[in-house]
Coordinates of C-alpha atoms and ligand atoms in Angstrom, one line a residue:
M26 CA -8.7 19.9 -23.0
S27 CA -10.2 22.0 -20.1
A28 CA -8.0 24.5 -18.3
L29 CA -8.2 22.5 -15.1
A30 CA -7.2 19.3 -17.0
E31 CA -4.2 21.2 -18.3
L32 CA -3.2 22.2 -14.7
L33 CA -3.6 18.6 -13.5
R34 CA -1.5 17.3 -16.3
E35 CA 1.4 19.4 -14.9
W36 CA 0.7 18.6 -11.2
M37 CA -0.3 15.0 -11.0
P38 CA 2.8 13.2 -12.2
A39 CA 4.8 14.7 -9.3
Q40 CA 2.4 13.4 -6.7
R41 CA 3.6 10.4 -4.6
W42 CA 0.3 8.6 -5.1
F43 CA 0.4 8.9 -8.9
G44 CA 1.2 5.3 -9.7
S45 CA 2.0 5.5 -13.4
K46 CA 5.2 7.6 -13.3
G47 CA 7.3 7.3 -16.4
R48 CA 4.3 6.6 -18.7
E49 CA 3.6 9.1 -21.4
W50 CA 0.2 10.8 -21.3
A51 CA -1.8 11.0 -24.5
D52 CA -4.8 12.7 -23.0
V53 CA -6.5 13.8 -19.8
T54 CA -10.1 14.7 -19.1
E55 CA -11.9 15.5 -15.9
D56 CA -15.4 15.8 -14.5
G57 CA -16.3 17.2 -11.1
F58 CA -19.0 18.2 -8.6
F59 CA -19.1 20.3 -5.5
L60 CA -19.0 18.5 -2.1
D61 CA -19.2 21.6 -0.1
R62 CA -19.9 25.2 -1.0
S63 CA -18.8 27.0 2.1
E64 CA -15.3 28.6 2.3
P65 CA -13.1 27.2 0.9
V66 CA -15.3 25.6 -1.8
L67 CA -14.5 21.9 -2.1
S68 CA -14.9 20.1 -5.4
V69 CA -14.2 16.5 -6.3
H70 CA -12.9 15.4 -9.7
R71 CA -12.6 12.2 -11.5
V72 CA -9.5 12.6 -13.7
R73 CA -9.2 10.2 -16.6
V74 CA -5.6 9.8 -17.9
T75 CA -5.0 8.0 -21.1
Y76 CA -1.5 6.9 -21.9
T77 CA 0.2 6.7 -25.3
D78 CA -0.2 2.8 -25.2
G79 CA -4.0 3.3 -25.2
H80 CA -4.4 2.2 -21.5
G81 CA -5.8 4.6 -18.9
D82 CA -6.4 5.2 -15.2
T83 CA -9.0 7.3 -13.3
Y84 CA -7.8 9.2 -10.3
L85 CA -9.7 11.0 -7.6
V86 CA -8.6 14.6 -7.0
P87 CA -10.4 16.7 -4.4
I88 CA -9.7 20.5 -4.9
S89 CA -10.3 23.4 -2.6
W90 CA -10.7 26.9 -4.2
R91 CA -9.4 30.2 -2.9
D92 CA -9.8 33.7 -4.3
S93 CA -6.2 34.6 -3.6
E94 CA -3.0 32.6 -3.0
V95 CA -2.4 31.4 0.6
E96 CA 1.3 31.3 1.5
E97 CA 1.0 28.6 4.2
L98 CA -0.6 26.3 1.6
S99 CA 2.2 26.8 -1.0
S100 CA 3.1 23.1 -1.0
A101 CA -0.5 22.2 -1.8
Y102 CA -0.8 24.7 -4.7
I103 CA -2.1 23.2 -7.9
G104 CA -2.3 26.5 -9.9
P105 CA -4.5 29.4 -11.0
L106 CA -7.6 29.2 -13.1
A107 CA -9.0 32.2 -15.0
G108 CA -12.5 33.1 -13.8
D109 CA -15.0 35.9 -14.9
G110 CA -13.3 39.1 -16.2
D111 CA -10.0 39.6 -14.3
Q112 CA -10.9 37.2 -11.6
R113 CA -8.8 34.2 -10.9
S114 CA -9.4 31.2 -8.7
H115 CA -6.6 29.3 -7.1
A116 CA -6.8 25.5 -6.9
Y117 CA -5.3 23.7 -3.9
D118 CA -4.9 20.0 -3.1
A119 CA -7.9 19.8 -0.8
L120 CA -6.5 17.0 1.4
R121 CA -3.6 19.3 2.4
D122 CA -6.0 22.3 3.0
R123 CA -7.1 21.7 6.6
D124 CA -10.1 24.0 6.3
A125 CA -11.5 21.8 3.5
T126 CA -11.3 18.5 5.4
T127 CA -14.4 18.6 7.6
P128 CA -17.1 17.9 5.0
W129 CA -16.0 14.3 4.5
L130 CA -16.9 13.2 8.0
I131 CA -20.0 15.4 8.2
H132 CA -21.4 13.6 5.1
L133 CA -20.5 10.3 6.6
V134 CA -22.4 11.0 9.9
N135 CA -25.4 12.0 7.8
A136 CA -25.1 9.0 5.4
S137 CA -25.4 11.6 2.6
T138 CA -25.5 11.2 -1.1
V139 CA -23.9 14.2 -3.0
G140 CA -24.0 13.9 -6.8
P141 CA -22.5 10.5 -7.6
M142 CA -20.9 10.1 -4.2
H143 CA -22.5 7.9 -1.4
F144 CA -21.4 8.0 2.2
H145 CA -21.9 4.9 4.3
P146 CA -21.3 5.0 8.1
A147 CA -20.5 1.5 9.6
G148 CA -23.3 0.6 12.0
V149 CA -23.4 2.7 15.2
A150 CA -19.7 3.5 15.2
Y151 CA -18.8 7.0 16.6
I152 CA -17.5 9.4 14.0
P153 CA -15.7 12.6 15.2
E154 CA -17.8 15.2 13.2
G155 CA -16.6 18.8 12.8
V156 CA -12.9 18.1 13.6
P157 CA -10.4 19.0 10.9
G158 CA -8.1 16.4 9.4
D159 CA -4.3 16.4 9.2
I160 CA -2.6 14.7 6.4
V161 CA -0.4 11.7 7.3
S162 CA 3.2 12.7 6.4
T163 CA 4.2 9.2 5.2
E164 CA 2.0 9.5 2.2
Q165 CA 2.1 6.3 0.1
S166 CA -0.1 5.0 -2.7
N167 CA -3.1 6.7 -1.0
T168 CA -3.7 9.8 1.1
S169 CA -4.8 9.6 4.7
L170 CA -6.2 12.2 7.0
V171 CA -6.1 11.9 10.8
Y172 CA -9.1 13.4 12.6
G173 CA -8.1 14.2 16.3
S174 CA -6.8 11.0 17.8
E175 CA -10.0 9.1 16.9
A176 CA -10.3 8.3 13.2
I177 CA -8.3 8.1 10.0
L178 CA -9.7 8.6 6.6
K179 CA -7.9 6.9 3.8
I180 CA -8.7 8.3 0.3
F181 CA -8.0 5.8 -2.5
R182 CA -6.5 7.8 -5.3
R183 CA -7.0 5.4 -8.2
L184 CA -10.6 4.6 -8.9
E185 CA -11.7 1.2 -10.1
P186 CA -15.2 -0.2 -10.2
G187 CA -15.9 -2.6 -7.4
M188 CA -15.5 -2.6 -3.6
N189 CA -11.9 -2.0 -2.4
P190 CA -10.6 -5.1 -0.6
D191 CA -9.5 -2.9 2.3
V192 CA -13.2 -2.0 3.0
E193 CA -14.5 -5.5 2.2
I194 CA -12.0 -7.3 4.5
H195 CA -12.3 -4.8 7.4
D196 CA -16.1 -5.0 7.1
A197 CA -16.1 -8.8 7.2
L198 CA -13.7 -8.8 10.1
R199 CA -16.0 -6.6 12.2
R200 CA -17.8 -9.8 13.4
T201 CA -14.6 -11.4 14.7
E202 CA -13.4 -8.6 17.0
N203 CA -9.9 -9.6 16.0
P204 CA -7.5 -7.5 18.2
H205 CA -4.9 -7.1 15.4
I206 CA -7.0 -4.8 13.1
A207 CA -8.3 -1.2 13.4
P208 CA -12.1 -1.3 13.3
L209 CA -14.0 0.1 10.3
L210 CA -16.1 3.3 10.9
G211 CA -17.4 3.9 7.4
H212 CA -16.7 4.1 3.7
I213 CA -17.4 6.3 0.7
E214 CA -18.3 5.2 -2.9
I215 CA -18.7 7.0 -6.2
D216 CA -20.8 5.9 -9.1
D217 CA -19.0 5.0 -12.3
P218 CA -19.9 7.4 -15.3
D219 CA -20.8 4.1 -17.1
A220 CA -24.0 3.1 -15.2
S221 CA -23.4 -0.6 -16.1
K222 CA -20.3 -0.7 -13.9
E223 CA -20.1 -1.0 -10.1
P224 CA -19.3 2.1 -8.0
A225 CA -15.7 2.6 -7.0
T226 CA -14.6 2.9 -3.4
V227 CA -13.3 6.4 -2.7
A228 CA -12.4 6.3 1.0
M229 CA -12.4 4.2 4.2
L230 CA -12.7 5.6 7.7
Q231 CA -11.1 3.5 10.5
T232 CA -10.4 3.9 14.2
F233 CA -7.1 5.7 14.6
V234 CA -4.6 3.7 16.6
P235 CA -2.9 6.3 18.9
N236 CA 0.7 6.2 20.2
A237 CA 1.8 3.5 17.8
S238 CA 4.9 3.2 15.7
D239 CA 5.1 1.4 12.4
G240 CA 7.1 -1.7 12.0
W241 CA 9.5 -0.2 9.4
R242 CA 10.6 2.5 11.9
L243 CA 11.1 0.0 14.7
A244 CA 12.8 -2.6 12.6
T245 CA 15.2 -0.1 11.0
A246 CA 16.0 1.4 14.5
S247 CA 17.0 -2.1 15.5
V248 CA 19.2 -2.5 12.4
R249 CA 20.8 0.9 13.2
D250 CA 21.7 -0.3 16.7
L251 CA 23.3 -3.3 15.3
Y252 CA 25.4 -1.4 12.8
A253 CA 26.6 0.9 15.6
E254 CA 28.0 -2.1 17.4
G255 CA 30.3 -3.5 14.7
D256 CA 31.4 -6.5 16.8
L257 CA 28.1 -7.6 18.4
H258 CA 25.5 -10.1 17.0
A259 CA 21.8 -9.2 16.6
D260 CA 20.8 -11.0 19.8
E261 CA 23.5 -9.1 21.8
V262 CA 22.6 -5.5 21.0
G263 CA 20.0 -3.4 22.8
G264 CA 17.4 -3.0 20.0
D265 CA 16.9 -6.7 19.2
F266 CA 13.7 -7.0 17.2
A267 CA 13.2 -10.8 17.3
A268 CA 10.6 -10.9 20.0
D269 CA 8.5 -8.3 18.1
S270 CA 9.0 -10.3 14.9
E271 CA 7.7 -13.4 16.7
R272 CA 4.6 -11.5 18.0
L273 CA 4.1 -10.1 14.5
G274 CA 4.1 -13.7 13.1
A275 CA 1.5 -14.7 15.6
A276 CA -0.6 -11.6 14.8
T277 CA -0.4 -12.4 11.1
A278 CA -1.6 -16.0 11.7
S279 CA -4.5 -14.7 13.9
V280 CA -5.7 -12.3 11.1
H281 CA -5.3 -15.1 8.5
G282 CA -7.3 -17.5 10.7
D283 CA -10.1 -15.0 11.1
M284 CA -10.1 -14.1 7.4
A285 CA -10.5 -17.8 6.6
A286 CA -13.3 -18.1 9.1
V287 CA -15.5 -15.2 7.7
L288 CA -14.6 -15.1 4.0
P289 CA -14.6 -17.8 1.3
T290 CA -11.9 -20.5 1.1
E291 CA -11.1 -23.2 -1.4
P292 CA -8.5 -26.0 -1.5
A293 CA -5.6 -25.3 -3.9
D294 CA -5.5 -27.8 -6.8
R295 CA -3.0 -28.6 -9.6
D296 CA -4.6 -26.0 -11.9
W297 CA -4.2 -23.3 -9.3
Y298 CA -0.4 -24.0 -8.9
A299 CA 0.0 -24.1 -12.7
T300 CA -1.9 -20.7 -13.0
V301 CA 0.2 -19.1 -10.2
A302 CA 3.4 -20.2 -11.9
R303 CA 2.3 -18.9 -15.3
Q304 CA 1.2 -15.6 -13.8
M305 CA 4.6 -15.2 -12.2
G306 CA 6.3 -15.9 -15.5
E307 CA 4.2 -13.3 -17.2
R308 CA 4.9 -10.8 -14.5
L309 CA 8.6 -11.4 -15.0
D310 CA 8.3 -10.8 -18.7
A311 CA 6.5 -7.5 -18.2
A312 CA 9.0 -6.5 -15.5
I313 CA 12.0 -7.1 -17.7
E314 CA 10.6 -4.5 -20.1
V315 CA 10.8 -1.9 -17.3
V316 CA 13.9 -3.1 -15.6
P317 CA 16.3 -4.7 -18.1
Q318 CA 18.7 -5.8 -15.4
L319 CA 16.2 -8.5 -14.4
A320 CA 17.0 -10.4 -17.5
E321 CA 20.2 -11.9 -16.0
H322 CA 18.0 -13.5 -13.3
A323 CA 15.4 -14.8 -15.7
D324 CA 16.6 -18.4 -16.0
G325 CA 17.0 -18.8 -12.2
L326 CA 13.5 -17.3 -11.6
R327 CA 11.9 -19.5 -14.2
A328 CA 13.3 -22.5 -12.5
I329 CA 11.9 -21.4 -9.1
Y330 CA 8.4 -20.9 -10.8
A331 CA 8.6 -24.3 -12.5
A332 CA 8.9 -26.0 -9.2
V333 CA 5.6 -24.5 -8.3
A334 CA 3.9 -25.4 -11.5
G335 CA 4.1 -29.2 -10.7
S336 CA 3.3 -28.8 -7.0
T337 CA 0.6 -30.8 -5.3
E338 CA 1.3 -29.4 -1.8
P339 CA -2.0 -29.3 0.1
T340 CA -2.8 -25.7 0.8
V341 CA -6.0 -23.7 1.5
R342 CA -6.7 -20.7 -0.7
Q343 CA -8.3 -17.8 1.1
R344 CA -8.5 -14.0 1.1
V345 CA -5.1 -12.5 2.1
H346 CA -3.5 -9.1 2.8
G347 CA -1.7 -9.1 -0.5
D348 CA 1.0 -6.5 0.2
L349 CA 2.2 -7.2 3.7
H350 CA 5.3 -5.4 4.7
L351 CA 6.7 -3.6 7.8
G352 CA 5.2 -0.3 6.8
Q353 CA 1.8 -1.9 7.0
V354 CA 1.9 -2.9 10.6
L355 CA 1.7 -0.7 13.7
R356 CA 3.1 -1.6 17.1
T357 CA 0.9 -0.4 20.0
A358 CA 1.6 -0.8 23.7
T359 CA -0.3 -4.1 23.6
G360 CA 0.6 -5.7 20.3
W361 CA 0.6 -5.5 16.5
I362 CA -2.1 -4.0 14.3
V363 CA -2.2 -5.0 10.6
L364 CA -3.3 -2.2 8.2
D365 CA -4.1 -1.8 4.5
F366 CA -5.7 -4.9 3.1
E367 CA -6.0 -3.5 -0.4
G368 CA -3.2 -5.7 -2.0
E369 CA -0.5 -4.4 -4.4
P370 CA -1.7 -1.0 -5.7
A371 CA -0.5 -1.8 -9.2
R372 CA -2.7 -5.0 -9.6
P373 CA -6.2 -4.8 -11.1
L374 CA -8.8 -4.9 -8.4
A375 CA -10.3 -8.3 -9.6
S376 CA -6.9 -10.0 -9.1
R377 CA -6.5 -8.4 -5.7
R378 CA -9.7 -10.0 -4.6
E379 CA -8.9 -13.5 -5.7
L380 CA -8.3 -16.3 -3.2
D381 CA -4.6 -16.9 -2.6
S382 CA -2.2 -18.7 -0.3
P383 CA -1.5 -17.0 3.0
L384 CA 2.2 -17.7 2.2
R385 CA 1.9 -14.7 -0.2
D386 CA 1.8 -12.5 2.9
V387 CA 4.5 -14.4 4.8
A388 CA 6.7 -13.9 1.8
G389 CA 5.9 -10.1 1.8
M390 CA 7.0 -9.8 5.4
L391 CA 10.2 -11.9 4.8
R392 CA 11.0 -9.5 1.9
S393 CA 10.5 -6.6 4.3
F394 CA 13.0 -8.0 6.8
D395 CA 15.4 -8.2 4.0
Y396 CA 14.7 -4.5 3.0
A397 CA 15.0 -3.3 6.6
A398 CA 18.4 -5.1 7.1
R399 CA 19.9 -3.9 3.8
H400 CA 18.6 -0.5 3.0
M401 CA 21.4 1.2 4.8
L402 CA 23.9 -0.8 2.7
V403 CA 22.8 1.2 -0.3
E404 CA 25.2 3.9 0.7
Q405 CA 28.0 1.5 1.5
P406 CA 27.8 -1.4 -0.9
E407 CA 31.4 -2.5 -0.3
D408 CA 31.0 -2.8 3.5
T409 CA 31.3 -6.6 3.9
Q410 CA 31.1 -6.6 7.7
R411 CA 27.8 -4.8 7.6
A412 CA 26.5 -7.0 4.8
Y413 CA 27.2 -10.0 7.0
R414 CA 25.4 -8.4 10.0
A415 CA 22.5 -7.5 7.8
Q416 CA 22.2 -11.1 6.6
E417 CA 22.3 -12.3 10.2
W418 CA 19.6 -9.8 11.3
A419 CA 17.3 -10.7 8.4
E420 CA 17.6 -14.5 9.2
R421 CA 17.1 -14.0 12.9
N422 CA 13.9 -12.0 12.4
R423 CA 12.7 -14.2 9.6
D424 CA 13.0 -17.3 11.9
A425 CA 11.3 -15.5 14.8
F426 CA 8.4 -14.4 12.5
C427 CA 7.9 -18.0 11.3
A428 CA 8.1 -19.4 14.8
G429 CA 5.4 -17.0 16.0
Y430 CA 3.2 -17.8 13.0
S431 CA 3.7 -21.5 13.5
E432 CA 2.9 -21.4 17.2
A433 CA -0.3 -19.5 16.6
S434 CA -1.6 -21.4 13.6
G435 CA 0.0 -24.9 14.0
L436 CA 1.4 -24.5 10.5
D437 CA 5.1 -23.8 9.8
P438 CA 5.1 -21.4 6.9
C439 CA 8.8 -21.5 6.4
G440 CA 9.4 -25.3 6.2
G441 CA 11.1 -25.2 2.8
S442 CA 8.0 -24.8 0.6
P443 CA 8.8 -24.1 -3.1
L444 CA 5.7 -21.9 -3.1
L445 CA 7.1 -19.6 -0.4
R446 CA 10.3 -19.2 -2.3
A447 CA 8.5 -18.4 -5.5
F448 CA 6.3 -15.8 -3.7
E449 CA 9.5 -14.2 -2.3
A450 CA 11.0 -14.1 -5.8
D451 CA 7.8 -12.8 -7.4
K452 CA 7.6 -10.1 -4.8
A453 CA 11.2 -9.0 -5.4
V454 CA 10.4 -8.8 -9.1
Y455 CA 7.4 -6.6 -8.3
E456 CA 9.7 -4.5 -6.1
C457 CA 12.2 -4.0 -8.9
V458 CA 9.5 -2.3 -11.0
Y459 CA 8.2 -0.4 -7.9
E460 CA 11.7 0.9 -7.1
A461 CA 12.6 1.7 -10.8
R462 CA 9.5 3.9 -10.9
N463 CA 9.5 5.5 -7.5
R464 CA 13.0 5.2 -5.8
P465 CA 15.6 4.2 -8.4
H466 CA 18.4 4.5 -5.9
W467 CA 16.8 1.6 -4.0
L468 CA 16.6 -0.7 -7.0
M469 CA 19.7 -2.6 -6.0
I470 CA 17.9 -3.9 -2.8
P471 CA 15.5 -6.2 -4.6
L472 CA 18.0 -6.9 -7.4
D473 CA 20.6 -8.1 -4.9
S474 CA 17.9 -10.2 -3.2
L475 CA 17.2 -11.9 -6.5
S476 CA 20.8 -12.9 -6.8
R477 CA 20.6 -14.5 -3.4
L478 CA 17.2 -16.1 -4.0
T479 CA 18.2 -17.6 -7.4
S480 CA 21.5 -19.0 -6.1
R481 CA 19.9 -20.6 -2.9
D482 CA 19.8 -24.4 -3.2
Ligands
ADP620 N1 -5.8 3.0 11.9 C1 -4.6 3.6 11.9 N2 -4.2 4.2 13.1 C2 -3.0 4.9 13.1 N3 -2.2 5.1 12.0 C3 -2.6 4.6 10.8 C4 -3.9 3.9 10.7 N4 -4.0 3.5 9.4 C5 -3.0 4.0 8.8 N5 -2.1 4.7 9.6 C6 -0.9 5.4 9.2 O1 -1.0 5.8 7.9 C7 0.0 5.3 7.1 C8 -0.5 4.9 5.7 O2 -1.6 4.0 5.8 P1 -1.9 2.8 4.8 O3 -3.2 2.2 5.1 O4 -0.7 1.9 4.9 O5 -2.0 3.6 3.4 P2 -1.3 3.3 2.0 O6 -2.4 2.5 1.3 O7 -1.2 4.7 1.4 O8 0.0 2.6 2.1 C9 0.5 4.0 7.8 O9 1.9 3.7 7.6 C10 0.3 4.4 9.3 O10 1.4 5.0 9.8
LIG621 O1 2.1 2.0 -0.6 P1 2.0 0.7 -0.1 O2 2.2 0.6 1.4 O3 0.8 0.0 -0.6 O4 3.2 -0.3 -0.7 C1 4.0 0.1 -1.8 O5 5.1 0.9 -1.2 C2 6.0 0.2 -0.3 C3 7.1 1.2 0.0 O6 6.6 2.2 0.8 C4 6.6 -1.0 -1.0 O7 7.4 -1.7 -0.1 C5 8.8 -2.0 -0.3 O8 9.6 -1.1 0.4 C6 9.4 -1.2 1.9 C7 10.3 -0.2 2.5 O9 10.0 1.1 2.2 C8 9.8 -2.6 2.3 O10 9.5 -2.8 3.7 C9 8.9 -3.6 1.5 O11 9.3 -5.0 1.8 C10 9.1 -3.4 0.0 O12 8.2 -4.3 -0.7 C11 5.5 -1.9 -1.5 O13 6.1 -3.0 -2.2 C12 4.6 -1.1 -2.4 O14 3.5 -1.9 -2.8

């Protein structure tokens, strides 16, 4: 194992974007190339991690190199590497090293190819060249850099052959001028070491939406207001969120409508319902291995999935967002913007590109209202008054979202469909695994939701 691979073995598991926490590593290899040779030198590495179960993932790790340690960059420090003689180089997470962030946009403007990496600007869009990028503090599955107040570069950490749906969908939506998305400015790809495979998407550059607040922050502020007023109902307190939920429902319907107009669609048939129900059952089996507490909900969940297996409900399948939640939507002065169309980060890329029911996204947002309402109860599980208020808040915003969606599309997404209920349950199962791996203290949120979902008539 190379000295750099050894360093990365220590460093990567602690990074927020590393999606396979808790899995045991059998091996790690890396190959890299230089993206920029000025100071600090910037190299990009494909890091292949193999787990003890034989599976593996490839991650993208850009590294900036310094001759000596830099105190201000201590949180970005990966470690020292022996050089010639007594010399040592110091490796830093290049996306947290501001001085190393300019080459990405310069290469995009020039539509460069550097080693295996290809830079593709989108049409004639303006790209702010030469400005350094600042990392977005709410780092999630990927890492984003904001350049000035004009552009945001999202670096996809896990590499998979094939175009990332986020780029594919934003590219297709360029034609629609939909007001609820942030326009695409360019993207970056990297060839697969196996030439028979498609290149992987490395990054996407989008217009930055300034002065916006994400839906999670706004919704949880509303819940906090409600909790502060123990005796008032959600519609009586200052920070009522229902009007925004309604607008969010309408924005979601508008984006769904445009995706259906510019990307393929197909009617859902019996086979599709049967496949969806089977996949949910398989996902539950796999999730129980990670979160044994799920076993007590298994019978109830299987009954919910069985109702879908026999369904003949007429639905159109289309491209969807795939992981819609309040953290993926931004509220600007004029309305909602929907971000991040790459689907659930843990799913294989091919499954994230499949046609699906738009109810998958509706369910994602309904789950998010539930999370926003209840996350503060984690500290006070016995507070029945607050639990009652939380339920009321979640229902009020759920109804408002569905009303907005229904008004904009002519289709009521929440009219008692077994498919919607199954998608909510399936999402909560996914969330149990996500929380067990990333935020175990929040595991009770989706677990409690499953108790409610499986006991609903
Ligand atoms: N176009 C944009 N304009 C402004 N902020 C953005 C934009 N895109 C993303 N962000 C901010 O970056 C955060 C992470 O972006 P997101 O696309 O959701 O990445 P991830 O895939 O890591 O979840 C978002 O919560 C949002 O606050
Ligand atoms: O990183 P992504 O935005 O792709 O999404 C992953 O992380 C989300 C958490 O940040 C997770 O969402 C879950 O927690 C949210 C609150 O933090 C809540 O609003 C969502 O409803 C809940 O699913 C998401 O599932 C995961 O894919």
